[in-house]
mmCIF file of N, CA and C in Angstrom:
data_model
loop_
_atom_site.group_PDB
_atom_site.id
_atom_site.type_symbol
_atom_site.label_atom_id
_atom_site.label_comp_id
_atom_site.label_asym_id
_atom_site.label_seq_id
_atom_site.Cartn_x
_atom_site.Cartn_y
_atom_site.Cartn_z
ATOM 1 N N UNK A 1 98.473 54.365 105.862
ATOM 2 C CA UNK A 1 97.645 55.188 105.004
ATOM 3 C C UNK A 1 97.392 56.539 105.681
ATOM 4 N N UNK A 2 97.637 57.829 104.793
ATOM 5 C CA UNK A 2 97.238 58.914 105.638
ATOM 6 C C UNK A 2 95.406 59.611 105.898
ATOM 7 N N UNK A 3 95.047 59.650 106.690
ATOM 8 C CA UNK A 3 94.508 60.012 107.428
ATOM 9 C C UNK A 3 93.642 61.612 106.270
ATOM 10 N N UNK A 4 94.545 62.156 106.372
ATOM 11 C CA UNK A 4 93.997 63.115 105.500
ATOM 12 C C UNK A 4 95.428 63.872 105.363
ATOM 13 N N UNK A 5 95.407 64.937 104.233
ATOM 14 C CA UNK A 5 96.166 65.582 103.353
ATOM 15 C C UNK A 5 95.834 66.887 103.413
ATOM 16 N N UNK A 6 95.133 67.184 103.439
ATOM 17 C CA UNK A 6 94.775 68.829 103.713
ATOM 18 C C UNK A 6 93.667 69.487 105.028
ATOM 19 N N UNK A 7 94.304 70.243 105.558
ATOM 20 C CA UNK A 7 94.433 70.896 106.720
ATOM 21 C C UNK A 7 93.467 72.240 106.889
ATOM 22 N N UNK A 8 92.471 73.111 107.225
ATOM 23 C CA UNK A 8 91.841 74.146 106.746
ATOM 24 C C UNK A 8 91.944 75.034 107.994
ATOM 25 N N UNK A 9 92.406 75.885 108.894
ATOM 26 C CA UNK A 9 92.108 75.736 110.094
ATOM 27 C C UNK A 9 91.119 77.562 109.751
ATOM 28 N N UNK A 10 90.553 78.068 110.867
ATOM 29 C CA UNK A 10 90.062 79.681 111.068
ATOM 30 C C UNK A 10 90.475 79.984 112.568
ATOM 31 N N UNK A 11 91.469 80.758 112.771
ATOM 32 C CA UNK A 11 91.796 81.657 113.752
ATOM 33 C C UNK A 11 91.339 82.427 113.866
ATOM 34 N N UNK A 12 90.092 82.811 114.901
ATOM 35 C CA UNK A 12 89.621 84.374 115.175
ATOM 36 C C UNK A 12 90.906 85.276 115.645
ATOM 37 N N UNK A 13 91.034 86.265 115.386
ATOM 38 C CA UNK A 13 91.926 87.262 115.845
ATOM 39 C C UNK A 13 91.340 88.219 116.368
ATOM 40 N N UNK A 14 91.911 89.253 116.991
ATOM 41 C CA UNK A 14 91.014 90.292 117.835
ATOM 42 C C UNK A 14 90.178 91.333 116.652
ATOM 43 N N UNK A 15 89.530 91.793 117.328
ATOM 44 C CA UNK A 15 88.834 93.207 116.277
ATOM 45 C C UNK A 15 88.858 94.548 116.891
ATOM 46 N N UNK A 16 89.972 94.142 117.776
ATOM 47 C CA UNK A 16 90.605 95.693 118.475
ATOM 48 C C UNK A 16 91.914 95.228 118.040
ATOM 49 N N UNK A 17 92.643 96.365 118.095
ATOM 50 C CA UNK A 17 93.905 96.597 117.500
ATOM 51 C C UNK A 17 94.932 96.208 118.892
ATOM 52 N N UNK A 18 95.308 95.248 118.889
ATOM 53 C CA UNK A 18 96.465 94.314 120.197
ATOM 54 C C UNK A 18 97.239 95.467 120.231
ATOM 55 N N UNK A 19 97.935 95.196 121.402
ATOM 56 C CA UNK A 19 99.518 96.493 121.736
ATOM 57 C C UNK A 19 99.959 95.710 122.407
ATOM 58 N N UNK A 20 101.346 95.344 122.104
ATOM 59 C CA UNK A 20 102.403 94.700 122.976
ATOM 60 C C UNK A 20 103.499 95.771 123.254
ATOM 61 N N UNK A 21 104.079 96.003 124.474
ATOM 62 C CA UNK A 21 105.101 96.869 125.153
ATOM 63 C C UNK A 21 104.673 98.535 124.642
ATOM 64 N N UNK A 22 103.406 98.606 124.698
ATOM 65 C CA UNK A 22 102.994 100.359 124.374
ATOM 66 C C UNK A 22 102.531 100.131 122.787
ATOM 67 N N UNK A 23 103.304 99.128 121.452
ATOM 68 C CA UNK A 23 102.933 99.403 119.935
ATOM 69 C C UNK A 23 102.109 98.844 119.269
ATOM 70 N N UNK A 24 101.284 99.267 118.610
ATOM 71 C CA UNK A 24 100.451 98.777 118.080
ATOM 72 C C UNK A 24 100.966 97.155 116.972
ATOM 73 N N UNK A 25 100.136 95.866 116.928
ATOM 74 C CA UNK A 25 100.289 94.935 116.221
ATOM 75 C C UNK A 25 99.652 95.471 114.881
ATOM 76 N N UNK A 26 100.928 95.580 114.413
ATOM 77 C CA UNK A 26 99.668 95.656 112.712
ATOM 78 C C UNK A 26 99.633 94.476 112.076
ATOM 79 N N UNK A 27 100.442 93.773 111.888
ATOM 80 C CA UNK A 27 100.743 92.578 111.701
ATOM 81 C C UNK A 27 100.450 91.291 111.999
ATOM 82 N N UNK A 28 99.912 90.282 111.888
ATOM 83 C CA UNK A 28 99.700 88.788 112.425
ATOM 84 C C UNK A 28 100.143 87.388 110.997
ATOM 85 N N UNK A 29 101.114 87.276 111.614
ATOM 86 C CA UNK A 29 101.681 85.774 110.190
ATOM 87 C C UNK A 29 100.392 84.541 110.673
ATOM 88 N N UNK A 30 99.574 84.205 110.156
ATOM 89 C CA UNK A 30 99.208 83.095 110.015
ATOM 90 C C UNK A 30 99.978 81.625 110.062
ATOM 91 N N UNK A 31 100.363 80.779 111.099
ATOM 92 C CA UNK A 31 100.896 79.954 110.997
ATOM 93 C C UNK A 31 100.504 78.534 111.430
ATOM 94 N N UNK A 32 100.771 77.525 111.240
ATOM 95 C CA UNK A 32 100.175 75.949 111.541
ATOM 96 C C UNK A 32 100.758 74.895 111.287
ATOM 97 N N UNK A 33 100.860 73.887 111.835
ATOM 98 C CA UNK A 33 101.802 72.867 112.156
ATOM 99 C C UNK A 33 101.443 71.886 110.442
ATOM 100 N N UNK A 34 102.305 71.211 110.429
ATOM 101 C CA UNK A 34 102.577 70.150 108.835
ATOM 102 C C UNK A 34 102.269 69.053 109.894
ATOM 103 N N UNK A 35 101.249 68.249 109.647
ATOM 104 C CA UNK A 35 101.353 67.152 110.338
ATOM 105 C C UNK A 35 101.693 65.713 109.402
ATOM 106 N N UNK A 36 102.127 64.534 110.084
ATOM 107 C CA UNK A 36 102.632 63.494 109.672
ATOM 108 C C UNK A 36 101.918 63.061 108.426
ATOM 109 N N UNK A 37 101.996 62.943 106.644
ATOM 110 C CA UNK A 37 101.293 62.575 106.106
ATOM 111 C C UNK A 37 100.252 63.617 105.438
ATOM 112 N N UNK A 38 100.601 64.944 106.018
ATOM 113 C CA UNK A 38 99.552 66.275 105.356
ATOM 114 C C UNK A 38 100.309 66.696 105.123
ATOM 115 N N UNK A 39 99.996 67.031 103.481
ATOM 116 C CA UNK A 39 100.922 67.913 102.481
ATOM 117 C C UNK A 39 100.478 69.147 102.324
ATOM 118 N N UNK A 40 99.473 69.856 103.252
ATOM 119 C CA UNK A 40 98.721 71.511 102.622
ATOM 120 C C UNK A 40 98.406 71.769 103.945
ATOM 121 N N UNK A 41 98.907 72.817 104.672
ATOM 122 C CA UNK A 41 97.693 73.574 105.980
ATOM 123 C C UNK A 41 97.604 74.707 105.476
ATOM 124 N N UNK A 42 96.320 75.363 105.095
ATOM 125 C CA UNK A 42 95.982 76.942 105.211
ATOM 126 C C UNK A 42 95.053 77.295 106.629
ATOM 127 N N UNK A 43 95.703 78.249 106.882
ATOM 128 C CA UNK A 43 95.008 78.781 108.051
ATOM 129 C C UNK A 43 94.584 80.515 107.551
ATOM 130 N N UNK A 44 93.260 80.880 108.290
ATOM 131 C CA UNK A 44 92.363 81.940 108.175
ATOM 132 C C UNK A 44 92.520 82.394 109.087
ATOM 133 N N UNK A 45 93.341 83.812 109.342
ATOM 134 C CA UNK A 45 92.888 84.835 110.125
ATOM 135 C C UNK A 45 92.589 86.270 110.371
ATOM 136 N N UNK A 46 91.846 86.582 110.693
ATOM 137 C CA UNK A 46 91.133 87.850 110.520
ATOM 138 C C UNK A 46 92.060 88.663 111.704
ATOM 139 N N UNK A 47 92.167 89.983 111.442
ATOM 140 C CA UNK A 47 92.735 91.187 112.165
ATOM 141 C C UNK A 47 92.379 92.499 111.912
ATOM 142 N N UNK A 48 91.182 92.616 112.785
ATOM 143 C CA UNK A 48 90.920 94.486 113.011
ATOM 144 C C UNK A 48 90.238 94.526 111.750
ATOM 145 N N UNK A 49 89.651 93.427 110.881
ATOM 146 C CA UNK A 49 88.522 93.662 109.835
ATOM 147 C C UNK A 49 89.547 93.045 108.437
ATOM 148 N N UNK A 50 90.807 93.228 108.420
ATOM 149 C CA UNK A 50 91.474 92.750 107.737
ATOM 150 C C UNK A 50 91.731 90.900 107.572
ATOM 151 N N UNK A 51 92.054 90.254 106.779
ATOM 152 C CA UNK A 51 91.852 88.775 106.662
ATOM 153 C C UNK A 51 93.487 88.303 106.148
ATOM 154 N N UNK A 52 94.028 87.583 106.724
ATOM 155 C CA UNK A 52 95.200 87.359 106.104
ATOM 156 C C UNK A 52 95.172 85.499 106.079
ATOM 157 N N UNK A 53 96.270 85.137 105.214
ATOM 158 C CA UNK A 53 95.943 83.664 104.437
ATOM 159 C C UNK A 53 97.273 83.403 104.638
ATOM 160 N N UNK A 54 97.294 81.761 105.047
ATOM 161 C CA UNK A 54 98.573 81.395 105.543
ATOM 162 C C UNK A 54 98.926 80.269 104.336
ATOM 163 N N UNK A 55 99.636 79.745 104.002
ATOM 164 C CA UNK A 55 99.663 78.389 103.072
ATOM 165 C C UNK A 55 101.262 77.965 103.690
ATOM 166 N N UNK A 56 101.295 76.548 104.089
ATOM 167 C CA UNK A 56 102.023 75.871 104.523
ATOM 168 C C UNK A 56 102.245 74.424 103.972
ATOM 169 N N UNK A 57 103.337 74.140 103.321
ATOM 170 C CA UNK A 57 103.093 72.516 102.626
ATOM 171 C C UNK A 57 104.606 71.922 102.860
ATOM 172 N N UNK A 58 104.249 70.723 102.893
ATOM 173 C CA UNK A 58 105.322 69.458 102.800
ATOM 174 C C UNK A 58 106.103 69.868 101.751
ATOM 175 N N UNK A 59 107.497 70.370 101.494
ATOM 176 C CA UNK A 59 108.079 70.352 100.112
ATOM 177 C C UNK A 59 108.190 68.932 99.450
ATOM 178 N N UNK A 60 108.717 67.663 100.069
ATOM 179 C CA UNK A 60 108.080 66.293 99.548
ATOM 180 C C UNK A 60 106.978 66.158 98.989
ATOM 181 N N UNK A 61 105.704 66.922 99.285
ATOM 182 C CA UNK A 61 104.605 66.428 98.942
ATOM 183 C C UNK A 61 104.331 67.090 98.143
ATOM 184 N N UNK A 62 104.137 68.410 98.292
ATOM 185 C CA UNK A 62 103.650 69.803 97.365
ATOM 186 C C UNK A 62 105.471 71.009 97.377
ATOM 187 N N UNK A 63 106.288 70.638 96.177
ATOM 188 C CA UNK A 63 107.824 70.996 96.095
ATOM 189 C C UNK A 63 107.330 72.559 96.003
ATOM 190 N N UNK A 64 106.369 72.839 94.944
ATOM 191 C CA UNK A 64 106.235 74.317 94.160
ATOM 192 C C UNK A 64 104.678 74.953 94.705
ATOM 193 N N UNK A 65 104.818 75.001 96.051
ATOM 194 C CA UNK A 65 103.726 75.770 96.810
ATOM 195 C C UNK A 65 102.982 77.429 96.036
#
């Protein structure tokens, strides 16, 4: 029996603007693992005041995300 099915996670992200090799990150993909039996992970993360939304699903479980 699974355990649970949906996944919610919140990633703080910085609220200064990151620089890797001198350039600014404008960018951050939200990402999170499918675990055994969970058909949905959304993960929350915030960047520099901005909020970005991840959605990740089992195509078995959830085909038309």
């Amino acid at each position: 029996m699974p355990v649970h099915n949906l996944v919610v996670s919140n990633v703080p992200g910085p609220q200064v603007p990151p620089y890797l090799p001198g350039r600014e990150v404008r960018v951050m993909y939200p990402l999170g693992p499918i675990f055994h039996s969970s058909g949905l992970n959304i993960i929350v993360m915030p960047l520099c005041g901005n909020v970005d939304v991840g959605l990740i699903s089992c195509p078995e479980l959830l085909p038309d995300l």
